[in-house]
Coordinates of C-alpha atoms (C1' of nucleotides) in Angstrom, one line a residue:
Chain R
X97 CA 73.3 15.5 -26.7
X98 CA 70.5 15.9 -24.0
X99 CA 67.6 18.4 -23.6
X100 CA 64.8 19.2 -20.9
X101 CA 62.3 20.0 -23.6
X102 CA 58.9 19.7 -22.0
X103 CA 56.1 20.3 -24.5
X104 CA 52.2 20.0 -24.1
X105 CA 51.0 17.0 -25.5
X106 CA 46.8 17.4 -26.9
X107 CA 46.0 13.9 -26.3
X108 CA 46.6 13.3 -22.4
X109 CA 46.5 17.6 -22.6
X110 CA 49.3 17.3 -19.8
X111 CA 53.5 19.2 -20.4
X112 CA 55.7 16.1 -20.5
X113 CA 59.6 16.2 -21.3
X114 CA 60.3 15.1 -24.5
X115 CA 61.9 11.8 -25.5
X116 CA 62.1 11.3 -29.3
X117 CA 61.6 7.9 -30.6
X118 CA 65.1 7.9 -31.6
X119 CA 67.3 9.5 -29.9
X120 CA 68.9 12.7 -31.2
X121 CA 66.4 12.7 -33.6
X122 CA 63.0 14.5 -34.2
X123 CA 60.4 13.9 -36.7
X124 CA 57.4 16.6 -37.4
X125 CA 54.3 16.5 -39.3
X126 CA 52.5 19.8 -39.9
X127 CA 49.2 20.2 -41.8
X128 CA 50.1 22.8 -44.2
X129 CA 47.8 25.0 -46.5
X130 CA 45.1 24.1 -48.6
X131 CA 45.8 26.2 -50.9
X132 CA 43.0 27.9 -52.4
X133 CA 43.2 31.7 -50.6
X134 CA 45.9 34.0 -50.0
X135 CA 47.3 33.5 -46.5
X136 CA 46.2 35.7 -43.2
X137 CA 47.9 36.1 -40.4
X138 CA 46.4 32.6 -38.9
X139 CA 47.4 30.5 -41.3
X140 CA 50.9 32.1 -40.7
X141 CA 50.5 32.5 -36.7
X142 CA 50.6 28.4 -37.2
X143 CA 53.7 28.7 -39.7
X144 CA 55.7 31.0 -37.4
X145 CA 54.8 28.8 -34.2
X146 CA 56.0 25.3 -35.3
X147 CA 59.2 27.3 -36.9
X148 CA 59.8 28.4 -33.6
X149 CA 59.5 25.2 -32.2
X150 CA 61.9 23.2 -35.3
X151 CA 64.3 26.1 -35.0
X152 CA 64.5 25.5 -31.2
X153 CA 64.8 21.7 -31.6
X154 CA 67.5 22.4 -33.5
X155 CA 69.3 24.7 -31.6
X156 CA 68.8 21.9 -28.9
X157 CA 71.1 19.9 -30.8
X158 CA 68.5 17.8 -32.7
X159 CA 68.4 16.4 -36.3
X160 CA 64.7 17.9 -37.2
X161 CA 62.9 16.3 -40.4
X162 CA 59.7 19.0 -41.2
X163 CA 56.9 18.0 -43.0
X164 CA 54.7 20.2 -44.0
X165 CA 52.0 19.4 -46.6
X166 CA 50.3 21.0 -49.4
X167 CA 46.6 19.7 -50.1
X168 CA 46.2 20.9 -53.5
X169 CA 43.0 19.0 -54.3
X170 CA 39.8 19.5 -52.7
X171 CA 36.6 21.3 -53.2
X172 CA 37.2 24.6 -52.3
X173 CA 40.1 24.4 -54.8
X174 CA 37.4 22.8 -57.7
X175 CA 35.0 25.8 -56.9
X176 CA 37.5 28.0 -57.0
X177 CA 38.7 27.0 -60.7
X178 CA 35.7 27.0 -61.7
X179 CA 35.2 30.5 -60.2
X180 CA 38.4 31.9 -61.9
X181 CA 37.7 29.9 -64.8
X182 CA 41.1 28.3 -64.8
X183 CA 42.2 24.9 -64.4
X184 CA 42.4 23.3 -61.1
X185 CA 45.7 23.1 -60.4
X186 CA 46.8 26.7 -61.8
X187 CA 44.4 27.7 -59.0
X188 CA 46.2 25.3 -56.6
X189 CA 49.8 26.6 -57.7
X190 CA 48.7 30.3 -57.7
X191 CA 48.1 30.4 -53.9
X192 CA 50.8 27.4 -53.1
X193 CA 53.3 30.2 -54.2
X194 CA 51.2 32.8 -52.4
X195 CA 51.6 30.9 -49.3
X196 CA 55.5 30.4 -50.2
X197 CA 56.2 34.2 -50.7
X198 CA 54.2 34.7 -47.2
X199 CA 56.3 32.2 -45.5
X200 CA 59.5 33.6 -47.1
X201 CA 58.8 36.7 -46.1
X202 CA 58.4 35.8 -42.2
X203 CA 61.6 34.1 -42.1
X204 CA 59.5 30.6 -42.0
X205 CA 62.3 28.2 -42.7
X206 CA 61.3 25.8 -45.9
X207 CA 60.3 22.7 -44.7
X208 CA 62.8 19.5 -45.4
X209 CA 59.8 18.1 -47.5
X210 CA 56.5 19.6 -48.7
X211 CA 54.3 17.3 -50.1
X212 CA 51.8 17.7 -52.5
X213 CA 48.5 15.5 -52.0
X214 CA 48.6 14.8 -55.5
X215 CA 52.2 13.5 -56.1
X216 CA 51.1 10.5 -52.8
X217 CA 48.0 9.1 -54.3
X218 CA 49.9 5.9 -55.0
X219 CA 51.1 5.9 -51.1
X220 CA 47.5 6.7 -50.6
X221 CA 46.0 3.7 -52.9
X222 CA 48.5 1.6 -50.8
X223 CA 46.6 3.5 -47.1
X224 CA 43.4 2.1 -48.7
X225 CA 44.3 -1.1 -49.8
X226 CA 46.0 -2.2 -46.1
X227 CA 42.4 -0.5 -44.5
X228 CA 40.3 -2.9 -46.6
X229 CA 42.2 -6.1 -46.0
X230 CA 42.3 -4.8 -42.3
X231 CA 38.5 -4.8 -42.2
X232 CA 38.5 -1.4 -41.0
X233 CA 37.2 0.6 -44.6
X234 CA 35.1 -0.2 -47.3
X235 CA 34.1 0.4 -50.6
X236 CA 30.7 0.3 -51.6
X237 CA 31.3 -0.4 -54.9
X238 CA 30.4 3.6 -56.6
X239 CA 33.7 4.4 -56.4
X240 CA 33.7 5.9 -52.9
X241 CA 35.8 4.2 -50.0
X242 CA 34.8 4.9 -46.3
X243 CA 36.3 4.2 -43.0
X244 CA 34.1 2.2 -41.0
X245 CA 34.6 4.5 -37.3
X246 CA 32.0 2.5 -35.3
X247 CA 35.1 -0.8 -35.6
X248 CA 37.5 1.6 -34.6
X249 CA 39.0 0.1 -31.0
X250 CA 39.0 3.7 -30.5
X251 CA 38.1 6.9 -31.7
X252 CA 38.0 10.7 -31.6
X253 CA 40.4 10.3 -27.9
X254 CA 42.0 13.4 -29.0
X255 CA 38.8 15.8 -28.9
X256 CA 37.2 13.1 -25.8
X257 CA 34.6 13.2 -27.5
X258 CA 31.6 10.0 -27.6
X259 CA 30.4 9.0 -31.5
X260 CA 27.4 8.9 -30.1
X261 CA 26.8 12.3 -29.1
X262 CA 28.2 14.0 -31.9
X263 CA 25.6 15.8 -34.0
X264 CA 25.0 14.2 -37.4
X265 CA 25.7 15.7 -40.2
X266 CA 22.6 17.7 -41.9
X267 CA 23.7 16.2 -45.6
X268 CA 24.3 12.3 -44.3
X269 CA 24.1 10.2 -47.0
X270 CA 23.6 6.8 -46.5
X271 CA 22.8 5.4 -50.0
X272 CA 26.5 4.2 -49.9
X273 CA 27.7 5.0 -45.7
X274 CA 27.0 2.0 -43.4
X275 CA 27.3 4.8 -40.6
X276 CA 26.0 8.8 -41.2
X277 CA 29.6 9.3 -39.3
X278 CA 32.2 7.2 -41.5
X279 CA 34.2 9.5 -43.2
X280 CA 35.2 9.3 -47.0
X281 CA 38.8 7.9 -47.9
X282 CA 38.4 8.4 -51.4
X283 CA 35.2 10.2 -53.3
X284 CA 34.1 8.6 -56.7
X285 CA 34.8 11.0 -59.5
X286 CA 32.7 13.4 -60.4
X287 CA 31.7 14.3 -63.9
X288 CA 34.5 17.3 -65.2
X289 CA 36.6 17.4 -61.9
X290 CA 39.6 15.6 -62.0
X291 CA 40.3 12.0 -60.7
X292 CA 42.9 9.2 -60.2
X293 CA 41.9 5.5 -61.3
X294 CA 42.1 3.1 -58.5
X295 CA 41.1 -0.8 -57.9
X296 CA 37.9 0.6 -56.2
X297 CA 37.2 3.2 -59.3
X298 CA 38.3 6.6 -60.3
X299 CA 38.5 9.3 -57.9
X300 CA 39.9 11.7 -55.5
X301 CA 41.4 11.9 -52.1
X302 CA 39.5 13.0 -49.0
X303 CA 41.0 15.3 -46.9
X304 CA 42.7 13.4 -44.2
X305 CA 44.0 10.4 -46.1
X306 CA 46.6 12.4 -47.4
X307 CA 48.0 13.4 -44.6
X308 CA 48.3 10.1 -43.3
X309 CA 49.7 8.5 -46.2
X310 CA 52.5 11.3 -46.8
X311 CA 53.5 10.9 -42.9
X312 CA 54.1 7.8 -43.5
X313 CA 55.9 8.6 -46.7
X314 CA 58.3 11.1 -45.1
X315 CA 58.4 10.1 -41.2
X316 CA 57.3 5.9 -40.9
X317 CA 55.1 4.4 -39.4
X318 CA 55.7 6.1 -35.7
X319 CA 56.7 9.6 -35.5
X320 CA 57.5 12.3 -32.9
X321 CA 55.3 15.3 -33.1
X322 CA 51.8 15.5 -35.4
X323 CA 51.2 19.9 -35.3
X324 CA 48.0 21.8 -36.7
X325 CA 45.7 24.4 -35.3
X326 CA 43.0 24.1 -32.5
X327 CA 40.6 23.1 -35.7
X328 CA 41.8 20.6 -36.8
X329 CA 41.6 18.2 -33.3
X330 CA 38.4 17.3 -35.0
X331 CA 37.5 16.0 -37.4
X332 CA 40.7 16.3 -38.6
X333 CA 43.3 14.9 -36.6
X334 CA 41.1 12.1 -35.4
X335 CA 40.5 10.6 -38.8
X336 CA 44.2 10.7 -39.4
X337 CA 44.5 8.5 -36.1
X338 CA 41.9 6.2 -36.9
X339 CA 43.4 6.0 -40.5
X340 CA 47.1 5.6 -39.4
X341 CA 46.0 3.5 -36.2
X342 CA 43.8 0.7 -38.0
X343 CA 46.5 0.8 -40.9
X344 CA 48.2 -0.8 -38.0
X345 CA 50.8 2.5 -37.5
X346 CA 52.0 4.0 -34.1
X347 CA 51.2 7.2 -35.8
X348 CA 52.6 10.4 -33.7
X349 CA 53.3 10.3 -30.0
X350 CA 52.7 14.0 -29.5
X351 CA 49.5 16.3 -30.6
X352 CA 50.3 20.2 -30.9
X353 CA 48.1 22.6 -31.2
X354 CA 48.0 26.0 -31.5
X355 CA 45.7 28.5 -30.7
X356 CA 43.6 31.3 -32.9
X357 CA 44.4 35.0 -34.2
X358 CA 40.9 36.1 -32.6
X359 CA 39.3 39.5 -33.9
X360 CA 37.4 41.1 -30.7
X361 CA 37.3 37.6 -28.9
X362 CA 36.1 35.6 -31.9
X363 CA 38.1 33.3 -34.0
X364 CA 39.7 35.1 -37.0
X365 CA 36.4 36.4 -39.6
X366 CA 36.1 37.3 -42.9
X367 CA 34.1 40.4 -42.0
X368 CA 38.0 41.6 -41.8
X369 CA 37.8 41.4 -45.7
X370 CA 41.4 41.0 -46.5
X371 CA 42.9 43.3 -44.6
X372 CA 44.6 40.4 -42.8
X373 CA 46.4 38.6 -45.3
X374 CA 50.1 38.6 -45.2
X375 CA 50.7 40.6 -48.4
X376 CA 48.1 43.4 -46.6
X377 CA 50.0 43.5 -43.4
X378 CA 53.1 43.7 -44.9
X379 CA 52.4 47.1 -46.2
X380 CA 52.7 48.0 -42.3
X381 CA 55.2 46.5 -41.0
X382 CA 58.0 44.3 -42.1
X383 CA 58.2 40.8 -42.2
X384 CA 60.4 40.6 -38.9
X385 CA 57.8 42.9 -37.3
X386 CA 54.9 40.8 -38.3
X387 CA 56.7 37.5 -37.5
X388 CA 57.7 39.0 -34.2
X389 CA 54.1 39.9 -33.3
X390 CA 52.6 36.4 -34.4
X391 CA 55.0 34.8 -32.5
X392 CA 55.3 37.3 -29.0
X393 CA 51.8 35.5 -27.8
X394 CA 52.3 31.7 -26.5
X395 CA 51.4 29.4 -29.1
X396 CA 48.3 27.6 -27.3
X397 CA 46.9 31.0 -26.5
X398 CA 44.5 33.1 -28.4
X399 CA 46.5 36.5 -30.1
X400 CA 43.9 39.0 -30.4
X401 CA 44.7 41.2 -33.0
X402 CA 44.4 44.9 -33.4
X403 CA 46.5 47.3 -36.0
X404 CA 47.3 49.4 -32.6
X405 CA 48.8 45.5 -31.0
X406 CA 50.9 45.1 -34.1
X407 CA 52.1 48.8 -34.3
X408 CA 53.3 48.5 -30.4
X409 CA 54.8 45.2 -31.2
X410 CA 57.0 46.6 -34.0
X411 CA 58.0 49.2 -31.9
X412 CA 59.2 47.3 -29.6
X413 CA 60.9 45.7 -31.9
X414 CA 62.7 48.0 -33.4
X415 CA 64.2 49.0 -29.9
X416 CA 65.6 45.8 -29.3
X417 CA 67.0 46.2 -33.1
X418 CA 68.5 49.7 -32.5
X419 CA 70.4 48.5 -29.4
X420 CA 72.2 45.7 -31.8
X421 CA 73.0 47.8 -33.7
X422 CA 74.4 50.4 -32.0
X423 CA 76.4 47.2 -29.8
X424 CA 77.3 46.3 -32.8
X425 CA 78.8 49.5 -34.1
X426 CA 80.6 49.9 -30.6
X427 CA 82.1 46.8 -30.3
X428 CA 83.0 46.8 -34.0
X429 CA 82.6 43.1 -34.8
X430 CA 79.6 41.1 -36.0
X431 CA 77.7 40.1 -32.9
X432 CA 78.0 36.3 -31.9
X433 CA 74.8 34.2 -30.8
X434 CA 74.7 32.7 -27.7
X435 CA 72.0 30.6 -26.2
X436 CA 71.4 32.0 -22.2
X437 CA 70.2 29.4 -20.0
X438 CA 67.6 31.2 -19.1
X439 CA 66.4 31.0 -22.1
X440 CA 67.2 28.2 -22.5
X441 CA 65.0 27.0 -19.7
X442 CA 61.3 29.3 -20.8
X443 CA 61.9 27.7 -24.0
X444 CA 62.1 23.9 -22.9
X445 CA 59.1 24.7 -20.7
X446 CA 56.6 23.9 -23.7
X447 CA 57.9 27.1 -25.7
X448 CA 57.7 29.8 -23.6
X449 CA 58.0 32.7 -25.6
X450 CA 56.1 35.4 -23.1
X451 CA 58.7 34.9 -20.9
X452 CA 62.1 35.0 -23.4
X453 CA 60.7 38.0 -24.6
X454 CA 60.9 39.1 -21.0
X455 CA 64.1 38.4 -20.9
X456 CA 65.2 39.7 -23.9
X457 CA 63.9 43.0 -22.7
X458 CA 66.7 42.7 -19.4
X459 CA 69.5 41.7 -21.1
X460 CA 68.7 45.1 -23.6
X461 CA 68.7 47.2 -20.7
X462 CA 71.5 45.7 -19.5
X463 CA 73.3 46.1 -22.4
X464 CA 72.2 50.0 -22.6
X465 CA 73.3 50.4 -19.5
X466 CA 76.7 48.5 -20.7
X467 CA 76.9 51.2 -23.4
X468 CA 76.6 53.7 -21.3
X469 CA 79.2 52.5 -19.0
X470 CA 81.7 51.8 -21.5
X471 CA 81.5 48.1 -20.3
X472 CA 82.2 46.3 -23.5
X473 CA 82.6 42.8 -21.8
X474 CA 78.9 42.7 -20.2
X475 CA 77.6 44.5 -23.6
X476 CA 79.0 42.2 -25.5
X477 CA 77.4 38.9 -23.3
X478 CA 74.3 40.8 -23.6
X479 CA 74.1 41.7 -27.2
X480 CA 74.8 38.0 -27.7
X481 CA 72.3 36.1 -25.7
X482 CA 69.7 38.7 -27.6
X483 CA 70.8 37.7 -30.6
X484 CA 70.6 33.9 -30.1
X485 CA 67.3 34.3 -28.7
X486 CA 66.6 36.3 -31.8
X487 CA 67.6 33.6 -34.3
X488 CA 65.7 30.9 -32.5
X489 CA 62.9 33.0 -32.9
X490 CA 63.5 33.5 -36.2
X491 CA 64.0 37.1 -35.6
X492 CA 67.2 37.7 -36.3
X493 CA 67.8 41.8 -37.9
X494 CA 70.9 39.7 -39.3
X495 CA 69.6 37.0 -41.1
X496 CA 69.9 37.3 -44.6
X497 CA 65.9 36.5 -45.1
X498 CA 65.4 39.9 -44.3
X499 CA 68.5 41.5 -45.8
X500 CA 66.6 44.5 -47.4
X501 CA 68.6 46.3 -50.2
X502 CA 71.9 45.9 -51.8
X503 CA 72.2 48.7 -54.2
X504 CA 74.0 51.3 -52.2
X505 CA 76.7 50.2 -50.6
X506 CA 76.9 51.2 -46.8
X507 CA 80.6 52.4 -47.6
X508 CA 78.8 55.1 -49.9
X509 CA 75.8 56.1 -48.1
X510 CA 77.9 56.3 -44.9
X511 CA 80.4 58.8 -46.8
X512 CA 78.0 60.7 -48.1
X513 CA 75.9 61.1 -44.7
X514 CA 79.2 61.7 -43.1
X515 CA 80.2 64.7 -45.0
X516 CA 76.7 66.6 -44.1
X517 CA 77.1 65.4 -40.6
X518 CA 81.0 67.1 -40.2
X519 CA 79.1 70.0 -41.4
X520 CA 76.8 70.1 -38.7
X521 CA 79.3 68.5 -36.2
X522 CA 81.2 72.3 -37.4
X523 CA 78.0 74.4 -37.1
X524 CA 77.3 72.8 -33.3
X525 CA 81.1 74.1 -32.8
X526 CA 80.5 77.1 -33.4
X527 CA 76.7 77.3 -31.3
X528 CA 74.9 78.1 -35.0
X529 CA 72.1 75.3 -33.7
X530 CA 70.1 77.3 -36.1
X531 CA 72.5 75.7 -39.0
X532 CA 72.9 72.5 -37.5
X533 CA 69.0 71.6 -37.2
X534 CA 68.7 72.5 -40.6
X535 CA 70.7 69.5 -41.6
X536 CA 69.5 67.6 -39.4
X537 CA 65.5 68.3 -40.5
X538 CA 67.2 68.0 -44.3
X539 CA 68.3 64.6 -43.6
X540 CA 64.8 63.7 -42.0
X541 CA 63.2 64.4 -44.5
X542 CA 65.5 61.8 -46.2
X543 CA 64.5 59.5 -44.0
X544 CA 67.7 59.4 -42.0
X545 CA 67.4 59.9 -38.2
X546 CA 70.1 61.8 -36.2
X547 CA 71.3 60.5 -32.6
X548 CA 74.2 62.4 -31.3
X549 CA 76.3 60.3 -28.6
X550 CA 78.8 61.1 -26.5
X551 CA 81.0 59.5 -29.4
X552 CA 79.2 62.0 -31.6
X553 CA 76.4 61.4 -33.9
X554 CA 75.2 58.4 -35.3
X555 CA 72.6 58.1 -38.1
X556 CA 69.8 55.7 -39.2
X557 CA 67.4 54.8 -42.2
X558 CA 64.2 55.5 -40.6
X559 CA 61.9 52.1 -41.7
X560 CA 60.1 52.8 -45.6
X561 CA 57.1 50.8 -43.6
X562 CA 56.7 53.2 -40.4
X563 CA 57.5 56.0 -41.2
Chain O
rG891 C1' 23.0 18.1 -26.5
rG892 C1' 28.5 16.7 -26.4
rU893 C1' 33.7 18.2 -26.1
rC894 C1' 37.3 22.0 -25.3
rG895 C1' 39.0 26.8 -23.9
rG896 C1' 38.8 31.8 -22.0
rA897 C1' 37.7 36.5 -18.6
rU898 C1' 44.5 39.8 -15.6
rG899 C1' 46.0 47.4 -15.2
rG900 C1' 44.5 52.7 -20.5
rC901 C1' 46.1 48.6 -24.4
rC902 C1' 48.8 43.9 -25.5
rG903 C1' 50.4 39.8 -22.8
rA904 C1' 52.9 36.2 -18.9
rG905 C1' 52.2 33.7 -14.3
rA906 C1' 49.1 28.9 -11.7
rG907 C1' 49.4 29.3 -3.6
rG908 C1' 53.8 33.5 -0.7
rC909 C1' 58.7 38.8 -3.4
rG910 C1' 53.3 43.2 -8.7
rA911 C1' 56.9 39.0 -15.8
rG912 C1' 57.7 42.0 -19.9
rG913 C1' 56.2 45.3 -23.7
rC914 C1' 53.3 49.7 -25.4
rU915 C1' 50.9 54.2 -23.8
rC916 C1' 50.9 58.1 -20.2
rA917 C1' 53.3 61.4 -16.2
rG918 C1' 57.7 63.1 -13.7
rG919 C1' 63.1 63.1 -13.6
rA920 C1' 68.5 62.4 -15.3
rC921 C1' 71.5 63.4 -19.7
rU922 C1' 71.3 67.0 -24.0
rG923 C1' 72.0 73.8 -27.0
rC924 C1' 67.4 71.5 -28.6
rA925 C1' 65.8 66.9 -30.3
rA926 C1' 66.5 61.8 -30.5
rA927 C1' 68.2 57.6 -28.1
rU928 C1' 69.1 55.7 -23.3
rC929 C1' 68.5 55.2 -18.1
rC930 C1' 65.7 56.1 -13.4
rU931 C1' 60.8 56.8 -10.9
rG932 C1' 55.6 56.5 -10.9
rC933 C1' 50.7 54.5 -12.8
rC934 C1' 49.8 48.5 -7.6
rA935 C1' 45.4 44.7 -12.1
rC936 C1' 43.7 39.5 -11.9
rA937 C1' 34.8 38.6 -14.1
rC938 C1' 31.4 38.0 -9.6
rG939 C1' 29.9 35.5 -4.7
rG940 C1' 31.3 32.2 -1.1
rG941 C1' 35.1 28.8 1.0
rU942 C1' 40.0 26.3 2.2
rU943 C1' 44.8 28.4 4.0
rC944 C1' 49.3 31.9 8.2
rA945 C1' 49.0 33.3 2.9
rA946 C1' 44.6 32.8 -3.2
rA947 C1' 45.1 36.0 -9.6
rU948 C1' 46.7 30.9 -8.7
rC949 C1' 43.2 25.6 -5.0
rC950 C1' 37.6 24.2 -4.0
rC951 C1' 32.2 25.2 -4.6
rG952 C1' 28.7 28.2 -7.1
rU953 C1' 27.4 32.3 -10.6
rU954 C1' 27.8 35.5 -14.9
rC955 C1' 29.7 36.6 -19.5
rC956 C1' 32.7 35.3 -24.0
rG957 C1' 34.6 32.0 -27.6
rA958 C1' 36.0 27.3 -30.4
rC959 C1' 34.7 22.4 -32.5
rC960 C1' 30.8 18.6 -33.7
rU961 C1' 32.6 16.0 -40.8
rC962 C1' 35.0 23.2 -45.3
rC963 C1' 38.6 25.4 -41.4
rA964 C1' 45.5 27.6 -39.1

RNA sequence: GGUCGGAUGGCCGAGAGGCGAGGCUCAGGACUGCAAAUCCUGCCACACGGGUUCAAAUCCCGUUCCGACCUCCA
């Protein structure tokens, strides 16, 4: 098995080719949700990217492992409980399973693991334990442990940025901190929030020594590809490096990022309210629409969104649907997938999306053309290179994660839709157009759209969501 | 203050020295009883000012504007 993936790397910000640690095999760590808000379209825009990328891996011939993590402890999530007035972690699982059903319903393949923080405090007890014998954290002795960043070798070479010139954090505390920039491993427990004992005292994780540990858990010591968004480069990602790094880890070889849904040029605000969670979106359009949208944009670039973007995006769409299946009908069999090389080739160029999407776009006028020339050989090439593409982006109108309905059988609904259309085929005969529209505004306002062909007429279900 | 990114046609969105990616919208045409679908044609853009080059949206210098991160963030 070989491949010419190239992919950007955030660390030495440069497109290398690929070359896993071991070969034929592909190890990814994505920092999943915390999960204490209903998903928006960011949160998913990150889901829907690095599922483009595992499916493509994939395709490419390579054994993938996915992590993607849950933190399901932190403060947001305490506040939040204590907002709701329910427990912590029913306010954790609440949104974990908010954030399931989004990524369910964009076709986001489940990843092999998903990690909760709290099932890994023993791997992250064992983090903390090698990170004070190593001389690189500390524990003060109220329960907190800190990593010491001024020992660090090095530190913060993903963002390039200097310790020094960082600003310092308005709330530094140093009753316990040797430096106002070490960040906490572990925070002492708190009176009423919840805690885990350790040799150092009872407490919680910080953010990033979770992700860290559970790498480690899942992936080893070295791994291939460490994902997130833009945001996370710092402090994020860096204190997972100087964690994983002074635990004495490889850690991963490649940094991914990807970029922001922006709102008129700004990073993704609240002033949006919550029109831009999943669940509110998905009143619009469907799931493949949406998912087809977050992904159309390449992944290190910003997606401005706009209600008019998305509606365009599913309508495009919907074309490149409607030409499947009318290949599909006209060829008669289920349409195979086939990876183009040119495809093939914008992919392995660090994901180029823009450009399959172009392509896609030939090969379904090509195919149109096919139909209307009868020419069932190049239709059928065609019809299969856009489906391939399709299911690598995780778009496919055939896969079953967006099979819609199966009360009706098609059998039925194609009888009964066939007897109304020999009636108008009949009234057409006979030049009563005046009968013949009449069925066909009846069956409109059904929701069933009329084509007529030159093999006579074909019908549709006109989308619930866009109509 | 430090670090990073951006500005492309009516809109979205690629490209990174040389044939105007692609989509959406709009206009015209073909086909059609009409419609729909489809196809064809058109709409010649790269923030600004200099420079390099036979050739610049792309490279260099300068300017303007916008945004992200700096210990909550996808």
């Amino acid at each position: 098995m070989s491949s010419n993936l190239s992919l950007y790397n955030t660390a030495d910000r440069k497109i290398s080719a690929f070359k896993p640690l071991v070969p034929g095999k592909v190890g990814i760590y994505l920092c999943g949700a915390t999960v204490q808000a209903p998903p928006h379209i960011g949160h998913i825009r990150s889901g829907v990217n690095f599922d483009i990328l595992r499916r493509w891996l994939s395709v490419s011939g390579f054994d993938v492992t996915f992590i993607r993590n849950v933190t399901d402890i932190d403060d947001k999530i305490l506040h939040k409980a204590v907002h709701e007035e329910i427990p912590w972690w029913a306010v954790a699982m609440k949104y974990e399973r908010a954030f399931s059903d989004a990524y369910a319903a964009l076709n986001v393949l489940p990843p092999t693991y998903e990690p909760r923080a709290t099932g890994h405090v023993t791997q992250m007890i064992q983090l903390m334990q090698i990170l004070i014998e190593n001389g690189a954290a500390y524990a003060p002795g109220n329960g907190d442990v800190y990593l010491e960043v001024r020992k660090l070798k090095s530190y913060l070479t993903l963002s390039n940025q200097k310790l020094d010139d960082l600003q310092s954090a308005d709330d530094a505390d140093l009753t316990h901190k040797r430096d106002p920039r070490d960040f906490a491993l572990w925070k002492a427990a708190k009176a009423g929030d919840p805690s885990w004992p350790t040799p150092w005292g009872a407490g919680r994780p910080g953010w990033h020594l979770e992700c860290s540990a559970m790498a480690q858990a899942y992936l080893g010591e070295s791994f291939d590809i460490h994902g997130g968004g833009l945001d996370l480069i710092f402090p994020h990602h860096e204190n997972e490096i100087a964690q994983s790094e002074a635990a004495g880890w490889g850690f991963a070889n490649i940094w991914m990022h990807n970029a922001w849904v922006t709102t008129s040029g700004e990073k993704m605000s609240k002033s949006l309210g919550n029109s831009l969670q999943v669940q509110e979106l998905l009143k619009r359009v469907r799931g493949i629409e949406l998912r087809w949208y977050l992904g159309s944009a390449h992944y290190r670039s910003m997606l401005e969104f706009s209600f008019e973007a998305l509606e365009e995006s599913s309508i495009n769409f919907r074309r490149i649907e409607a030409f499947l299946g009318r290949a599909r009908s006209l060829l008669g069999f289920d349409i195979a997938t086939s990876i183009n090389p040119a495809f093939a080739k914008a992919m392995n160029d660090d994901l180029a999306v823009p450009q399959s999407l172009a392509l896609i776009s030939e090969w379904v006028k090509d195919g149109n053309n096919a139909i209307t020339n009868k020419d069932l050989k190049t239709l059928s090439q065609a019809a299969s290179d856009v489906r391939g593409a399709l299911a690598v982006l995780g778009c496919d109108p055939e896969d079953l994660a967006f099979a819609t309905s199966g009360g009706i059988t098609s059998d039925v609904l194609d009888g009964l839709i066939g007897l109304a259309l020999e009636q108008r085929t009949a009234a057409r005969a006979r030049k009563d157009f005046a009968a013949s529209d009449a069925i066909r505004d009846q069956l409109a306002a059904l929701g069933i759209s009329i084509e007529d062909t030159a093999d006579g007429p074909r019908w549709t279900v006109a989308n619930e969501t866009s109509k």
